[in-house]
Amino acid sequence: MDNRFITIEGLDGAGKTTITHRISKYLKNQYGVTNILTTHEPGGTPVSDFLRVLIKYGGPMNEPINNISELLMIYAARLQLIENVIKPSLSKGYWVIGDRFDLSSQAYQGGGREIDILLLHALSDRITNTLSPDLTFYLDISPELSISRINHRQKLDRIEQEPLSFFDRVRSCYKKLASERKNIVTIDATQSLEEVSVSIYRHLDWWFLHP
Ligand code: T5A
């Protein structure tokens, strides 16, 4: 089967990492797809992983991170990942399953941080340079459920410590974009993991029949 680029999106704790691995397993078992690469943003190359630490935990001496600096670090990490990992893998025929991609920046930096949409779109166009997912699953949960799923972690990162109003804006932005783009499938991720997985498998089955 031809290579495909599938991405999983949603708030922190929506189940993206769990579902990314389940999709990979389903594609192998059900469709015999063995050449699969999974990614998780921000990160995925040595430089991107370095930037991930800065994005999540900040730099030395607790220097405040400007929202535009955060945006630029996220896009620098993404550019490294696209050019050094995603594009070469797709061109070798690999399927790529991305745990977050560009839609995260539209939702978190555009919605949550309220960064100028023109700047965001200009960067996005330049960095992704026509690379766009064939299919995106948006796992929808409320900010309250998001917090309850991640609260047991030892230390919440900079972004996870934002107030509920920030995540309300992120979610609204995700929902708006999902309603506008036909390659985004919204999944009710308040269901059990088994129900979420089955909903996704049925969409994948349908997608294979109607590419
Ligand atoms: N960010 C990232 C931006 O601001 N802009 C960007 O452009 C990008 C790419 C990344 C941070 O960076 C921000 C967003 C993030 O704040 P991260 O640690 O990588 O930080 O965070 P996430 O990508 O959100 O990963 P998480 O691990 O926090 O969430 P997941 O992957 O959605 O959730 P998962 O699968 O790890 O599950 C979390 C817990 O919930 C349970 C799981 O078992 C697990 O315990 N769970 C469920 N329980 C019951 N029912 C379900 N349906 C469940 N689904 C999951």
mmCIF file of N, CA, C and O in Angstrom, residues 7 12 22 24 28 30 41 45 47 51 55 62 67 75 81 94 96 114 119 137 147 151 159 163-164 170 179 189 205:
data_model
loop_
_atom_site.group_PDB
_atom_site.id
_atom_site.type_symbol
_atom_site.label_atom_id
_atom_site.label_comp_id
_atom_site.label_asym_id
_atom_site.label_seq_id
_atom_site.Cartn_x
_atom_site.Cartn_y
_atom_site.Cartn_z
ATOM 1 N N THR A 7 -2.085 11.836 11.464
ATOM 2 C CA THR A 7 -1.706 12.525 12.708
ATOM 3 C C THR A 7 -2.825 12.414 13.752
ATOM 4 O O THR A 7 -4.002 12.263 13.407
ATOM 5 N N ASP A 12 -3.696 17.778 26.107
ATOM 6 C CA ASP A 12 -2.848 16.913 26.920
ATOM 7 C C ASP A 12 -3.726 15.867 27.603
ATOM 8 O O ASP A 12 -4.778 16.213 28.154
ATOM 9 N N ARG A 22 -1.655 2.148 19.206
ATOM 10 C CA ARG A 22 -2.719 1.204 18.831
ATOM 11 C C ARG A 22 -2.975 1.220 17.322
ATOM 12 O O ARG A 22 -3.220 0.187 16.709
ATOM 13 N N SER A 24 -0.816 1.945 15.023
ATOM 14 C CA SER A 24 0.325 1.281 14.408
ATOM 15 C C SER A 24 0.128 -0.243 14.440
ATOM 16 O O SER A 24 0.323 -0.941 13.439
ATOM 17 N N LYS A 28 -0.655 -2.923 11.226
ATOM 18 C CA LYS A 28 0.180 -4.114 11.004
ATOM 19 C C LYS A 28 -0.687 -5.366 10.958
ATOM 20 O O LYS A 28 -0.610 -6.156 10.020
ATOM 21 N N GLN A 30 -4.071 -5.778 10.774
ATOM 22 C CA GLN A 30 -5.253 -5.825 9.913
ATOM 23 C C GLN A 30 -4.912 -5.631 8.441
ATOM 24 O O GLN A 30 -5.541 -6.207 7.583
ATOM 25 N N GLU A 41 5.638 15.075 18.723
ATOM 26 C CA GLU A 41 6.123 16.477 18.768
ATOM 27 C C GLU A 41 5.760 17.181 20.064
ATOM 28 O O GLU A 41 4.699 16.870 20.639
ATOM 29 N N THR A 45 14.183 14.446 16.759
ATOM 30 C CA THR A 45 15.562 14.434 16.255
ATOM 31 C C THR A 45 16.403 14.947 17.439
ATOM 32 O O THR A 45 15.839 15.537 18.378
ATOM 33 N N VAL A 47 18.246 17.584 17.756
ATOM 34 C CA VAL A 47 18.022 19.024 17.950
ATOM 35 C C VAL A 47 16.589 19.285 18.426
ATOM 36 O O VAL A 47 16.347 20.081 19.341
ATOM 37 N N LEU A 51 15.220 21.126 21.880
ATOM 38 C CA LEU A 51 14.236 22.210 21.905
ATOM 39 C C LEU A 51 13.015 21.825 22.730
ATOM 40 O O LEU A 51 12.427 22.664 23.414
ATOM 41 N N ILE A 55 11.063 24.080 25.415
ATOM 42 C CA ILE A 55 9.646 24.420 25.229
ATOM 43 C C ILE A 55 8.834 24.001 26.456
ATOM 44 O O ILE A 55 7.999 24.743 26.961
ATOM 45 N N ASN A 62 15.343 30.467 34.990
ATOM 46 C CA ASN A 62 13.906 30.803 34.931
ATOM 47 C C ASN A 62 13.601 32.031 34.081
ATOM 48 O O ASN A 62 12.670 32.789 34.382
ATOM 49 N N ASN A 67 6.056 34.413 24.061
ATOM 50 C CA ASN A 67 5.191 33.526 23.267
ATOM 51 C C ASN A 67 5.708 33.328 21.839
ATOM 52 O O ASN A 67 5.571 32.253 21.263
ATOM 53 N N TYR A 75 8.483 25.641 15.842
ATOM 54 C CA TYR A 75 8.633 25.464 14.381
ATOM 55 C C TYR A 75 10.048 25.041 14.002
ATOM 56 O O TYR A 75 10.229 24.311 13.022
ATOM 57 N N LEU A 81 12.383 17.921 12.229
ATOM 58 C CA LEU A 81 11.692 16.632 12.138
ATOM 59 C C LEU A 81 11.199 16.362 10.710
ATOM 60 O O LEU A 81 11.348 15.260 10.186
ATOM 61 N N TYR A 94 7.594 4.638 3.824
ATOM 62 C CA TYR A 94 7.082 4.424 5.177
ATOM 63 C C TYR A 94 5.751 5.139 5.402
ATOM 64 O O TYR A 94 5.504 6.188 4.813
ATOM 65 N N VAL A 96 3.813 7.252 8.166
ATOM 66 C CA VAL A 96 4.206 8.032 9.333
ATOM 67 C C VAL A 96 2.952 8.337 10.157
ATOM 68 O O VAL A 96 1.948 8.824 9.617
ATOM 69 N N GLU A 114 -3.070 33.027 21.548
ATOM 70 C CA GLU A 114 -3.672 34.122 20.760
ATOM 71 C C GLU A 114 -2.633 34.882 19.940
ATOM 72 O O GLU A 114 -2.660 36.119 19.847
ATOM 73 N N LEU A 119 0.918 35.718 11.204
ATOM 74 C CA LEU A 119 2.277 35.245 11.489
ATOM 75 C C LEU A 119 2.300 33.720 11.540
ATOM 76 O O LEU A 119 3.177 33.064 10.950
ATOM 77 N N PHE A 137 -6.847 12.444 13.273
ATOM 78 C CA PHE A 137 -7.853 12.152 14.292
ATOM 79 C C PHE A 137 -7.706 13.186 15.391
ATOM 80 O O PHE A 137 -6.634 13.306 15.988
ATOM 81 N N ILE A 147 -7.005 17.790 32.568
ATOM 82 C CA ILE A 147 -6.254 18.001 33.820
ATOM 83 C C ILE A 147 -6.333 16.753 34.703
ATOM 84 O O ILE A 147 -5.338 16.318 35.278
ATOM 85 N N ASN A 151 -2.916 15.026 35.997
ATOM 86 C CA ASN A 151 -2.595 15.617 37.305
ATOM 87 C C ASN A 151 -1.706 14.763 38.197
ATOM 88 O O ASN A 151 -0.998 15.279 39.057
ATOM 89 N N ILE A 159 3.376 24.484 29.866
ATOM 90 C CA ILE A 159 2.108 24.627 29.144
ATOM 91 C C ILE A 159 0.975 23.965 29.937
ATOM 92 O O ILE A 159 -0.124 24.513 30.062
ATOM 93 N N PRO A 163 -3.891 28.110 32.890
ATOM 94 C CA PRO A 163 -5.236 27.998 33.470
ATOM 95 C C PRO A 163 -6.243 27.345 32.518
ATOM 96 O O PRO A 163 -5.985 27.242 31.313
ATOM 97 N N LEU A 164 -7.374 26.930 33.071
ATOM 98 C CA LEU A 164 -8.410 26.274 32.259
ATOM 99 C C LEU A 164 -8.824 27.126 31.062
ATOM 100 O O LEU A 164 -9.115 26.600 29.988
ATOM 101 N N VAL A 170 -7.804 26.591 23.413
ATOM 102 C CA VAL A 170 -7.150 25.571 22.569
ATOM 103 C C VAL A 170 -8.219 24.641 21.997
ATOM 104 O O VAL A 170 -8.254 24.356 20.793
ATOM 105 N N SER A 179 -14.076 21.428 12.172
ATOM 106 C CA SER A 179 -15.337 21.608 11.437
ATOM 107 C C SER A 179 -15.097 22.171 10.034
ATOM 108 O O SER A 179 -15.945 22.051 9.159
ATOM 109 N N ALA A 189 -13.284 11.437 22.837
ATOM 110 C CA ALA A 189 -12.261 10.738 23.623
ATOM 111 C C ALA A 189 -12.583 10.707 25.105
ATOM 112 O O ALA A 189 -11.725 10.381 25.924
ATOM 113 N N ASP A 205 -10.952 1.712 8.546
ATOM 114 C CA ASP A 205 -11.514 0.736 7.602
ATOM 115 C C ASP A 205 -12.258 1.472 6.485
ATOM 116 O O ASP A 205 -12.110 1.157 5.301
#
